[in-house]
Amino acid sequence: MAILVTGGTGYIGSHTVVELQQAGYDVVIIDNLSNSRIEVLDGITRITGKRPHFEQLDCCDKAALQEVFARYPDIEGIIHFAAFKAVGESVEKPLPYYRNNLVSLINLLELMPEYGVRGLIFSSSCTVYGQPTAEHLPVTEASPIQPALSPYGNTKQINEDIIRYYIGSGAPVKSVILRYFNPIGAHPSAEIGELPIGVPQNLIPYVTQTAAGIRKELRIFGNDYSTPDRTCIRDYIYVVDLAKAHVKAMDRVLHTPEAEPIEVFNIGTGHGVSTLEVVETFERATGVKLPWSYAPRREGDIEQIWGNVDKAAKVLGWRAEANLDDVLRSAWHWQQRLQEQES
Ligand code: WQD
């Protein structure tokens, strides 16, 4: 039984491929390498001892996608990561985001019944909740979906609706939608991790690059929020814990008859952590002093969000296990490995 992982050389995709292989699944990766490197396959192979099948293609190319399904008839399930995901970029260039993120999913859904592929795990995001109101914190899967704050977030909302209506039309497909909070950290082997291209937008790669002296100083965006220490709050989830949630979801969608045709789960730790707490925890966990200063708020940032993750525990039998100190140490070890490779 094989699992097709689109975007499988990406950050979350590569960690998920490792966990799938270690759970006994064969994996076929497709990726257009627009935001990842082919060398990630070597890292995966060094961890698991099994080189995943790899096909370089764009999921928007339906003919090429069809050939992959024909070439690997034992594909039973799909985990769909491949998407553009830079919030700020999506505001500047919305149309490529709508085309890429919607057409790639539609192609997969159209091909699934033709090749007997029964299960789809979709990579969604807590961004669909927007800024929850106080009574909706921590957010549950039933919390209101609010107007998207970016085309990126809107594509996630639309993709969820496309899956819901397609399955509702009677398609012979089951789906689990995973709404991630903030994935961070790297595999404990330091063989794979986050590979930001250019100046990192996300907090943790910027922290580790500052700690490594690549960036002069970390700017904490905003210290005038209505939070205990006045900085933003997020739910930072270890990428390996997140990857394990995908294996649980795939098991459910392929091997659990009582699973509903479509199920949605928050995948986070259930705890909110502020930007300042991340900085202080990183310094304590690694012993590395971080130069930082406060800067004005970043356009588009929400103030605070963290997840109620009881449903995933109850239904998937999954909970985040890692503690923040270990996760931040894993990010730092990965950064140091990157320096060694580049020196
Ligand atoms: C986290 C916090 C910043 C950088 C985004 C997407 C979300 C998901 C995860 C894809 C915020 C603060 C950051 C810096 C800072 N992506 N920050 N200085 O914006 O919560 O979520 O990435 O699925 O959909 O929206 O993540 O890491 O950019 O920011 O102070 O240099 O760190 O203000 O509060 P974000 P982030």
mmCIF file of C-alpha atoms and ligand atoms in Angstrom:
data_model
loop_
_atom_site.group_PDB
_atom_site.id
_atom_site.type_symbol
_atom_site.label_atom_id
_atom_site.label_comp_id
_atom_site.label_asym_id
_atom_site.label_seq_id
_atom_site.Cartn_x
_atom_site.Cartn_y
_atom_site.Cartn_z
ATOM 1 C CA MET A 1 0.000 0.000 0.000
ATOM 2 C CA ALA A 2 1.469 3.325 -1.048
ATOM 3 C CA ILE A 3 0.743 6.871 -0.001
ATOM 4 C CA LEU A 4 1.139 9.764 -2.413
ATOM 5 C CA VAL A 5 2.616 12.800 -0.647
ATOM 6 C CA THR A 6 2.398 16.001 -2.670
ATOM 7 C CA GLY A 7 4.912 18.600 -1.536
ATOM 8 C CA GLY A 8 6.808 15.747 0.126
ATOM 9 C CA THR A 9 10.237 17.420 -0.061
ATOM 10 C CA GLY A 10 8.904 20.413 1.851
ATOM 11 C CA TYR A 11 9.259 21.102 5.568
ATOM 12 C CA ILE A 12 6.152 19.350 6.931
ATOM 13 C CA GLY A 13 5.989 16.969 3.970
ATOM 14 C CA SER A 14 9.475 15.528 4.515
ATOM 15 C CA HIS A 15 8.894 14.930 8.230
ATOM 16 C CA THR A 16 5.591 13.231 7.376
ATOM 17 C CA VAL A 17 7.270 10.982 4.776
ATOM 18 C CA VAL A 18 9.686 9.791 7.495
ATOM 19 C CA GLU A 19 6.840 8.917 9.869
ATOM 20 C CA LEU A 20 4.815 7.199 7.098
ATOM 21 C CA GLN A 21 7.787 5.044 6.110
ATOM 22 C CA GLN A 22 8.485 4.191 9.734
ATOM 23 C CA ALA A 23 4.826 3.178 10.104
ATOM 24 C CA GLY A 24 5.286 0.730 7.220
ATOM 25 C CA TYR A 25 3.811 2.694 4.327
ATOM 26 C CA ASP A 26 5.513 2.949 0.922
ATOM 27 C CA VAL A 27 5.696 6.579 -0.163
ATOM 28 C CA VAL A 28 5.553 8.292 -3.546
ATOM 29 C CA ILE A 29 6.553 11.946 -3.374
ATOM 30 C CA ILE A 30 5.580 14.430 -6.020
ATOM 31 C CA ASP A 31 7.000 17.919 -5.820
ATOM 32 C CA ASN A 32 7.852 20.642 -8.342
ATOM 33 C CA LEU A 33 10.816 21.749 -6.172
ATOM 34 C CA SER A 34 9.624 25.369 -6.405
ATOM 35 C CA ASN A 35 10.113 25.794 -2.657
ATOM 36 C CA SER A 36 12.246 22.810 -1.607
ATOM 37 C CA ARG A 37 15.463 20.961 -2.517
ATOM 38 C CA ILE A 38 15.923 17.480 -4.046
ATOM 39 C CA GLU A 39 18.649 16.794 -1.418
ATOM 40 C CA VAL A 40 15.860 16.416 1.153
ATOM 41 C CA LEU A 41 15.374 12.892 -0.308
ATOM 42 C CA ASP A 42 18.906 12.011 0.890
ATOM 43 C CA GLY A 43 18.083 13.229 4.400
ATOM 44 C CA ILE A 44 14.894 11.156 4.502
ATOM 45 C CA THR A 45 16.809 8.092 3.266
ATOM 46 C CA ARG A 46 19.534 8.560 5.899
ATOM 47 C CA ILE A 47 16.858 8.537 8.612
ATOM 48 C CA THR A 48 14.690 5.628 7.424
ATOM 49 C CA GLY A 49 17.019 3.619 5.197
ATOM 50 C CA LYS A 50 14.308 3.664 2.496
ATOM 51 C CA ARG A 51 14.470 6.091 -0.434
ATOM 52 C CA PRO A 52 10.958 7.256 -1.275
ATOM 53 C CA HIS A 53 9.833 7.170 -4.911
ATOM 54 C CA PHE A 54 10.080 10.684 -6.333
ATOM 55 C CA GLU A 55 8.398 12.322 -9.322
ATOM 56 C CA GLN A 56 9.147 15.954 -10.113
ATOM 57 C CA LEU A 57 5.968 17.565 -11.372
ATOM 58 C CA ASP A 58 3.453 20.288 -10.689
ATOM 59 C CA CYS A 59 0.071 19.166 -9.347
ATOM 60 C CA CYS A 60 -1.557 21.711 -11.660
ATOM 61 C CA ASP A 61 -0.379 19.555 -14.597
ATOM 62 C CA LYS A 62 -3.244 17.047 -14.674
ATOM 63 C CA ALA A 63 -1.795 14.898 -17.454
ATOM 64 C CA ALA A 64 1.485 14.457 -15.572
ATOM 65 C CA LEU A 65 -0.452 13.748 -12.380
ATOM 66 C CA GLN A 66 -2.514 11.093 -14.187
ATOM 67 C CA GLU A 67 0.673 9.341 -15.312
ATOM 68 C CA VAL A 68 1.826 9.052 -11.713
ATOM 69 C CA PHE A 69 -1.414 7.368 -10.671
ATOM 70 C CA ALA A 70 -1.054 4.985 -13.631
ATOM 71 C CA ARG A 71 2.602 4.265 -12.794
ATOM 72 C CA TYR A 72 1.897 3.548 -9.097
ATOM 73 C CA PRO A 73 -1.350 1.527 -9.041
ATOM 74 C CA ASP A 74 -0.892 0.698 -5.331
ATOM 75 C CA ILE A 75 -1.496 4.285 -4.220
ATOM 76 C CA GLU A 76 -4.376 4.090 -1.723
ATOM 77 C CA GLY A 77 -4.210 7.473 -0.075
ATOM 78 C CA ILE A 78 -2.949 11.002 -0.594
ATOM 79 C CA ILE A 79 -1.559 13.624 1.750
ATOM 80 C CA HIS A 80 -1.778 16.948 -0.047
ATOM 81 C CA PHE A 81 0.793 19.510 1.152
ATOM 82 C CA ALA A 82 1.761 21.095 -2.164
ATOM 83 C CA ALA A 83 0.624 24.703 -2.067
ATOM 84 C CA PHE A 84 1.962 28.243 -2.016
ATOM 85 C CA LYS A 85 1.943 29.320 1.619
ATOM 86 C CA ALA A 86 3.503 32.758 2.135
ATOM 87 C CA VAL A 87 0.800 34.958 3.626
ATOM 88 C CA GLY A 88 2.379 38.288 2.657
ATOM 89 C CA GLU A 89 3.190 37.134 -0.884
ATOM 90 C CA SER A 90 -0.406 35.994 -1.365
ATOM 91 C CA VAL A 91 -1.611 39.549 -0.672
ATOM 92 C CA GLU A 92 0.785 40.946 -3.295
ATOM 93 C CA LYS A 93 0.088 38.209 -5.902
ATOM 94 C CA PRO A 94 -3.358 36.663 -5.222
ATOM 95 C CA LEU A 95 -4.086 35.072 -8.624
ATOM 96 C CA PRO A 96 -1.146 32.596 -8.678
ATOM 97 C CA TYR A 97 -2.231 31.559 -5.157
ATOM 98 C CA TYR A 98 -5.821 30.878 -6.231
ATOM 99 C CA ARG A 99 -4.767 29.081 -9.388
ATOM 100 C CA ASN A 100 -2.073 26.941 -7.784
ATOM 101 C CA ASN A 101 -3.782 26.092 -4.506
ATOM 102 C CA LEU A 102 -7.217 25.373 -5.981
ATOM 103 C CA VAL A 103 -6.376 23.697 -9.313
ATOM 104 C CA SER A 104 -3.881 21.288 -7.700
ATOM 105 C CA LEU A 105 -6.540 20.039 -5.268
ATOM 106 C CA ILE A 106 -9.246 19.792 -7.954
ATOM 107 C CA ASN A 107 -6.925 17.711 -10.174
ATOM 108 C CA LEU A 108 -6.286 15.263 -7.334
ATOM 109 C CA LEU A 109 -9.982 14.943 -6.453
ATOM 110 C CA GLU A 110 -10.926 14.312 -10.098
ATOM 111 C CA LEU A 111 -8.294 11.582 -10.458
ATOM 112 C CA MET A 112 -8.895 9.765 -7.149
ATOM 113 C CA PRO A 113 -12.023 7.767 -8.151
ATOM 114 C CA GLU A 114 -10.477 6.848 -11.523
ATOM 115 C CA TYR A 115 -7.601 5.079 -9.748
ATOM 116 C CA GLY A 116 -9.384 3.706 -6.686
ATOM 117 C CA VAL A 117 -7.649 6.147 -4.326
ATOM 118 C CA ARG A 118 -9.927 6.263 -1.291
ATOM 119 C CA GLY A 119 -8.410 8.633 1.256
ATOM 120 C CA LEU A 120 -7.281 12.246 1.236
ATOM 121 C CA ILE A 121 -5.572 14.059 4.094
ATOM 122 C CA PHE A 122 -5.689 17.797 3.487
ATOM 123 C CA SER A 123 -3.177 20.219 4.959
ATOM 124 C CA SER A 124 -5.260 23.112 6.272
ATOM 125 C CA SER A 125 -4.418 25.829 8.753
ATOM 126 C CA CYS A 126 -5.690 27.568 11.889
ATOM 127 C CA THR A 127 -5.650 30.667 9.737
ATOM 128 C CA VAL A 128 -9.219 29.726 8.718
ATOM 129 C CA TYR A 129 -10.346 30.885 12.188
ATOM 130 C CA GLY A 130 -8.980 34.404 11.720
ATOM 131 C CA GLN A 131 -8.747 36.186 15.093
ATOM 132 C CA PRO A 132 -11.031 34.180 17.416
ATOM 133 C CA THR A 133 -13.075 36.151 19.920
ATOM 134 C CA ALA A 134 -12.246 35.667 23.619
ATOM 135 C CA GLU A 135 -15.063 33.158 24.164
ATOM 136 C CA HIS A 136 -13.676 31.085 21.295
ATOM 137 C CA LEU A 137 -10.166 30.691 22.746
ATOM 138 C CA PRO A 138 -8.913 28.012 22.625
ATOM 139 C CA VAL A 139 -10.564 27.438 19.244
ATOM 140 C CA THR A 140 -12.397 24.174 18.636
ATOM 141 C CA GLU A 141 -13.181 22.663 15.232
ATOM 142 C CA ALA A 142 -16.684 24.122 15.626
ATOM 143 C CA SER A 143 -15.408 27.671 16.189
ATOM 144 C CA PRO A 144 -16.545 30.174 13.569
ATOM 145 C CA ILE A 145 -14.659 30.352 10.288
ATOM 146 C CA GLN A 146 -14.040 34.064 9.850
ATOM 147 C CA PRO A 147 -13.398 36.091 6.679
ATOM 148 C CA ALA A 148 -9.870 35.273 5.548
ATOM 149 C CA LEU A 149 -7.117 37.764 6.340
ATOM 150 C CA SER A 150 -5.193 36.865 3.154
ATOM 151 C CA PRO A 151 -5.671 35.074 -0.180
ATOM 152 C CA TYR A 152 -3.531 32.286 1.284
ATOM 153 C CA GLY A 153 -5.962 31.806 4.158
ATOM 154 C CA ASN A 154 -8.887 32.114 1.743
ATOM 155 C CA THR A 155 -7.510 29.286 -0.442
ATOM 156 C CA LYS A 156 -7.453 27.049 2.638
ATOM 157 C CA GLN A 157 -11.083 27.902 3.378
ATOM 158 C CA ILE A 158 -12.144 27.343 -0.243
ATOM 159 C CA ASN A 159 -10.208 24.054 -0.420
ATOM 160 C CA GLU A 160 -12.037 22.781 2.652
ATOM 161 C CA ASP A 161 -15.362 23.679 0.999
ATOM 162 C CA ILE A 162 -14.336 22.000 -2.290
ATOM 163 C CA ILE A 163 -13.565 18.770 -0.397
ATOM 164 C CA ARG A 164 -16.788 19.010 1.630
ATOM 165 C CA TYR A 165 -19.042 19.564 -1.408
ATOM 166 C CA TYR A 166 -17.235 17.007 -3.569
ATOM 167 C CA ILE A 167 -17.639 14.286 -0.937
ATOM 168 C CA GLY A 168 -21.194 15.483 -0.313
ATOM 169 C CA SER A 169 -21.918 14.884 -4.000
ATOM 170 C CA GLY A 170 -21.336 11.163 -3.421
ATOM 171 C CA ALA A 171 -17.695 10.844 -4.489
ATOM 172 C CA PRO A 172 -16.202 7.499 -3.281
ATOM 173 C CA VAL A 173 -13.610 9.366 -1.213
ATOM 174 C CA LYS A 174 -13.073 9.947 2.521
ATOM 175 C CA SER A 175 -11.103 12.878 3.851
ATOM 176 C CA VAL A 176 -9.493 14.119 7.042
ATOM 177 C CA ILE A 177 -8.749 17.829 7.189
ATOM 178 C CA LEU A 178 -5.957 18.833 9.590
ATOM 179 C CA ARG A 179 -5.872 22.460 10.733
ATOM 180 C CA TYR A 180 -2.280 23.101 11.803
ATOM 181 C CA PHE A 181 -1.242 25.757 14.227
ATOM 182 C CA ASN A 182 2.401 26.876 14.024
ATOM 183 C CA PRO A 183 4.761 24.041 13.009
ATOM 184 C CA ILE A 184 8.325 24.464 14.368
ATOM 185 C CA GLY A 185 11.524 22.524 15.032
ATOM 186 C CA ALA A 186 13.418 19.838 13.125
ATOM 187 C CA HIS A 187 13.866 16.060 13.158
ATOM 188 C CA PRO A 188 16.048 14.965 16.136
ATOM 189 C CA SER A 189 18.561 13.474 13.672
ATOM 190 C CA ALA A 190 19.124 16.996 12.203
ATOM 191 C CA GLU A 191 18.973 15.324 8.769
ATOM 192 C CA ILE A 192 15.864 17.310 7.744
ATOM 193 C CA GLY A 193 14.351 20.594 8.880
ATOM 194 C CA GLU A 194 12.975 23.918 7.745
ATOM 195 C CA LEU A 195 14.743 25.390 4.677
ATOM 196 C CA PRO A 196 13.544 28.977 4.368
ATOM 197 C CA ILE A 197 14.477 30.576 1.061
ATOM 198 C CA GLY A 198 15.711 34.154 1.467
ATOM 199 C CA VAL A 199 14.919 36.163 4.589
ATOM 200 C CA PRO A 200 12.721 33.988 6.848
ATOM 201 C CA GLN A 201 9.196 35.281 7.412
ATOM 202 C CA ASN A 202 8.448 32.780 10.184
ATOM 203 C CA LEU A 203 9.623 33.346 13.757
ATOM 204 C CA ILE A 204 11.705 30.243 14.489
ATOM 205 C CA PRO A 205 13.991 30.245 11.428
ATOM 206 C CA TYR A 206 14.563 33.956 12.052
ATOM 207 C CA VAL A 207 15.456 33.174 15.678
ATOM 208 C CA THR A 208 17.927 30.434 14.732
ATOM 209 C CA GLN A 209 19.528 32.530 11.966
ATOM 210 C CA THR A 210 19.919 35.412 14.442
ATOM 211 C CA ALA A 211 21.460 33.010 16.974
ATOM 212 C CA ALA A 212 23.845 31.854 14.215
ATOM 213 C CA GLY A 213 24.839 35.453 13.427
ATOM 214 C CA ILE A 214 23.303 35.356 9.949
ATOM 215 C CA ARG A 215 20.739 38.009 11.007
ATOM 216 C CA LYS A 216 21.836 40.956 13.111
ATOM 217 C CA GLU A 217 18.858 41.135 15.450
ATOM 218 C CA LEU A 218 15.421 39.598 15.908
ATOM 219 C CA ARG A 219 12.572 42.092 15.839
ATOM 220 C CA ILE A 220 9.578 41.222 17.974
ATOM 221 C CA PHE A 221 6.639 42.608 16.029
ATOM 222 C CA GLY A 222 4.504 44.536 18.477
ATOM 223 C CA ASN A 223 4.539 44.841 22.282
ATOM 224 C CA ASP A 224 1.233 46.612 22.671
ATOM 225 C CA TYR A 225 -1.159 43.675 22.298
ATOM 226 C CA SER A 226 -3.800 42.841 24.913
ATOM 227 C CA THR A 227 -1.848 39.786 26.132
ATOM 228 C CA PRO A 228 -0.078 39.162 29.467
ATOM 229 C CA ASP A 229 3.363 40.241 28.201
ATOM 230 C CA ARG A 230 1.974 42.417 25.380
ATOM 231 C CA THR A 231 3.364 40.238 22.559
ATOM 232 C CA CYS A 232 1.416 37.910 20.238
ATOM 233 C CA ILE A 233 0.436 34.406 21.287
ATOM 234 C CA ARG A 234 0.541 31.284 19.070
ATOM 235 C CA ASP A 235 0.288 27.493 19.448
ATOM 236 C CA TYR A 236 3.709 26.172 18.419
ATOM 237 C CA ILE A 237 3.538 22.505 17.439
ATOM 238 C CA TYR A 238 6.613 20.287 16.989
ATOM 239 C CA VAL A 239 6.812 19.279 13.308
ATOM 240 C CA VAL A 240 7.491 15.632 14.231
ATOM 241 C CA ASP A 241 4.366 15.524 16.421
ATOM 242 C CA LEU A 242 2.479 17.103 13.506
ATOM 243 C CA ALA A 243 3.880 14.462 11.126
ATOM 244 C CA LYS A 244 2.703 11.689 13.454
ATOM 245 C CA ALA A 245 -0.796 13.163 13.398
ATOM 246 C CA HIS A 246 -0.826 12.597 9.611
ATOM 247 C CA VAL A 247 -0.082 8.890 10.051
ATOM 248 C CA LYS A 248 -2.935 8.614 12.542
ATOM 249 C CA ALA A 249 -5.209 10.460 10.103
ATOM 250 C CA MET A 250 -4.205 8.190 7.209
ATOM 251 C CA ASP A 251 -4.851 5.086 9.306
ATOM 252 C CA ARG A 252 -8.258 6.483 10.179
ATOM 253 C CA VAL A 253 -9.297 7.411 6.648
ATOM 254 C CA LEU A 254 -8.106 4.100 5.130
ATOM 255 C CA HIS A 255 -8.736 1.550 7.865
ATOM 256 C CA THR A 256 -11.524 2.853 10.114
ATOM 257 C CA PRO A 257 -14.962 2.029 8.663
ATOM 258 C CA GLU A 258 -16.754 4.130 11.304
ATOM 259 C CA ALA A 259 -14.881 7.280 10.225
ATOM 260 C CA GLU A 260 -17.195 9.939 8.792
ATOM 261 C CA PRO A 261 -16.739 10.802 5.079
ATOM 262 C CA ILE A 262 -15.092 14.052 6.159
ATOM 263 C CA GLU A 263 -13.571 14.855 9.550
ATOM 264 C CA VAL A 264 -11.753 18.001 10.725
ATOM 265 C CA PHE A 265 -9.111 18.167 13.491
ATOM 266 C CA ASN A 266 -7.105 20.916 15.144
ATOM 267 C CA ILE A 267 -3.461 19.853 15.316
ATOM 268 C CA GLY A 268 -1.657 21.899 17.949
ATOM 269 C CA THR A 269 -0.423 21.574 21.520
ATOM 270 C CA GLY A 270 -3.474 23.192 23.147
ATOM 271 C CA HIS A 271 -1.197 25.800 24.784
ATOM 272 C CA GLY A 272 -0.602 29.418 23.806
ATOM 273 C CA VAL A 273 2.971 30.751 23.943
ATOM 274 C CA SER A 274 3.964 34.405 23.404
ATOM 275 C CA THR A 275 6.710 35.625 21.108
ATOM 276 C CA LEU A 276 8.672 36.865 24.138
ATOM 277 C CA GLU A 277 8.293 33.468 25.833
ATOM 278 C CA VAL A 278 9.677 31.785 22.708
ATOM 279 C CA VAL A 279 12.728 34.051 22.791
ATOM 280 C CA GLU A 280 13.324 33.483 26.509
ATOM 281 C CA THR A 281 12.814 29.721 26.182
ATOM 282 C CA PHE A 282 15.222 29.543 23.238
ATOM 283 C CA GLU A 283 17.946 31.361 25.211
ATOM 284 C CA ARG A 284 17.436 29.113 28.251
ATOM 285 C CA ALA A 285 17.245 25.878 26.233
ATOM 286 C CA THR A 286 20.287 26.539 24.050
ATOM 287 C CA GLY A 287 22.404 28.858 26.221
ATOM 288 C CA VAL A 288 22.641 31.176 23.202
ATOM 289 C CA LYS A 289 21.968 34.876 23.818
ATOM 290 C CA LEU A 290 19.618 36.382 21.222
ATOM 291 C CA PRO A 291 19.979 40.045 20.198
ATOM 292 C CA TRP A 292 16.428 41.337 19.848
ATOM 293 C CA SER A 293 14.333 44.500 20.079
ATOM 294 C CA TYR A 294 10.696 45.473 19.855
ATOM 295 C CA ALA A 295 9.432 46.693 16.483
ATOM 296 C CA PRO A 296 6.029 47.896 15.310
ATOM 297 C CA ARG A 297 3.248 45.370 14.726
ATOM 298 C CA ARG A 298 3.421 43.358 11.459
ATOM 299 C CA GLU A 299 0.542 43.978 9.062
ATOM 300 C CA GLY A 300 -1.895 41.044 9.038
ATOM 301 C CA ASP A 301 -0.778 39.462 12.314
ATOM 302 C CA ILE A 302 -3.566 38.321 14.577
ATOM 303 C CA GLU A 303 -3.132 38.927 18.296
ATOM 304 C CA GLN A 304 -3.597 35.477 19.796
ATOM 305 C CA ILE A 305 -4.703 31.971 18.901
ATOM 306 C CA TRP A 306 -4.243 28.499 20.294
ATOM 307 C CA GLY A 307 -6.184 25.300 19.788
ATOM 308 C CA ASN A 308 -8.473 23.054 21.740
ATOM 309 C CA VAL A 309 -7.034 19.703 20.593
ATOM 310 C CA ASP A 310 -9.237 17.288 22.551
ATOM 311 C CA LYS A 311 -10.995 15.971 19.429
ATOM 312 C CA ALA A 312 -7.735 14.707 17.880
ATOM 313 C CA ALA A 313 -6.865 13.019 21.189
ATOM 314 C CA LYS A 314 -10.276 11.362 21.478
ATOM 315 C CA VAL A 315 -10.843 10.350 17.851
ATOM 316 C CA LEU A 316 -7.324 9.973 16.392
ATOM 317 C CA GLY A 317 -5.637 8.896 19.607
ATOM 318 C CA TRP A 318 -3.016 11.603 18.976
ATOM 319 C CA ARG A 319 -1.583 14.314 21.233
ATOM 320 C CA ALA A 320 1.506 16.535 20.911
ATOM 321 C CA GLU A 321 4.257 15.127 23.117
ATOM 322 C CA ALA A 322 7.363 17.298 22.785
ATOM 323 C CA ASN A 323 8.135 20.178 25.152
ATOM 324 C CA LEU A 324 9.092 23.602 23.845
ATOM 325 C CA ASP A 325 12.675 23.511 25.199
ATOM 326 C CA ASP A 326 13.441 20.297 23.252
ATOM 327 C CA VAL A 327 11.714 21.588 20.131
ATOM 328 C CA LEU A 328 13.683 24.844 20.111
ATOM 329 C CA ARG A 329 16.889 22.876 20.724
ATOM 330 C CA SER A 330 16.048 20.737 17.661
ATOM 331 C CA ALA A 331 15.662 23.906 15.575
ATOM 332 C CA TRP A 332 19.036 25.167 16.815
ATOM 333 C CA HIS A 333 20.787 21.837 16.105
ATOM 334 C CA TRP A 334 19.358 21.901 12.573
ATOM 335 C CA GLN A 335 20.613 25.473 12.059
ATOM 336 C CA GLN A 336 24.079 24.401 13.206
ATOM 337 C CA ARG A 337 23.975 21.424 10.797
ATOM 338 C CA LEU A 338 23.083 23.798 7.944
ATOM 339 C CA GLN A 339 26.104 25.959 8.801
ATOM 340 C CA GLU A 340 28.379 22.874 8.757
ATOM 341 C CA GLN A 341 27.005 21.817 5.353
ATOM 342 C CA GLU A 342 27.576 25.294 3.931
ATOM 343 C CA SER A 343 31.065 25.744 5.399
HETATM 344 C C1 WQD B 1 4.604 33.910 14.602
HETATM 345 C C2 WQD B 1 4.652 35.071 15.579
HETATM 346 C C3 WQD B 1 4.758 37.246 14.582
HETATM 347 C C4 WQD B 1 8.730 36.787 12.822
HETATM 348 C C5 WQD B 1 2.016 31.838 9.620
HETATM 349 C C6 WQD B 1 0.845 31.601 8.730
HETATM 350 C C7 WQD B 1 0.149 30.340 9.139
HETATM 351 C C8 WQD B 1 1.138 29.226 9.121
HETATM 352 C C9 WQD B 1 2.290 29.530 10.078
HETATM 353 C C10 WQD B 1 1.140 28.125 6.989
HETATM 354 C C11 WQD B 1 3.769 36.229 15.132
HETATM 355 C C12 WQD B 1 6.020 36.934 15.385
HETATM 356 C C13 WQD B 1 7.540 36.535 13.501
HETATM 357 C C14 WQD B 1 9.625 37.770 13.317
HETATM 358 C C15 WQD B 1 8.118 38.206 15.136
HETATM 359 N N1 WQD B 1 1.646 29.053 7.808
HETATM 360 N N2 WQD B 1 7.249 37.231 14.627
HETATM 361 N N3 WQD B 1 9.280 38.444 14.462
HETATM 362 O O1 WQD B 1 2.184 34.470 11.172
HETATM 363 O O2 WQD B 1 1.594 32.996 13.181
HETATM 364 O O3 WQD B 1 1.547 32.025 10.927
HETATM 365 O O4 WQD B 1 2.888 30.744 9.611
HETATM 366 O O5 WQD B 1 0.292 27.312 7.219
HETATM 367 O O6 WQD B 1 -0.894 30.093 8.228
HETATM 368 O O7 WQD B 1 -0.054 32.679 8.884
HETATM 369 O O8 WQD B 1 3.727 32.607 11.938
HETATM 370 O O9 WQD B 1 6.134 32.461 12.425
HETATM 371 O O10 WQD B 1 5.303 34.310 10.865
HETATM 372 O O11 WQD B 1 4.829 34.449 13.303
HETATM 373 O O12 WQD B 1 7.821 38.856 16.165
HETATM 374 O O13 WQD B 1 10.717 38.050 12.754
HETATM 375 O O14 WQD B 1 5.974 35.557 15.634
HETATM 376 O O15 WQD B 1 4.346 38.587 14.836
HETATM 377 O O16 WQD B 1 3.161 36.776 16.276
HETATM 378 P P1 WQD B 1 2.220 33.144 11.849
HETATM 379 P P2 WQD B 1 5.081 33.463 12.068
#
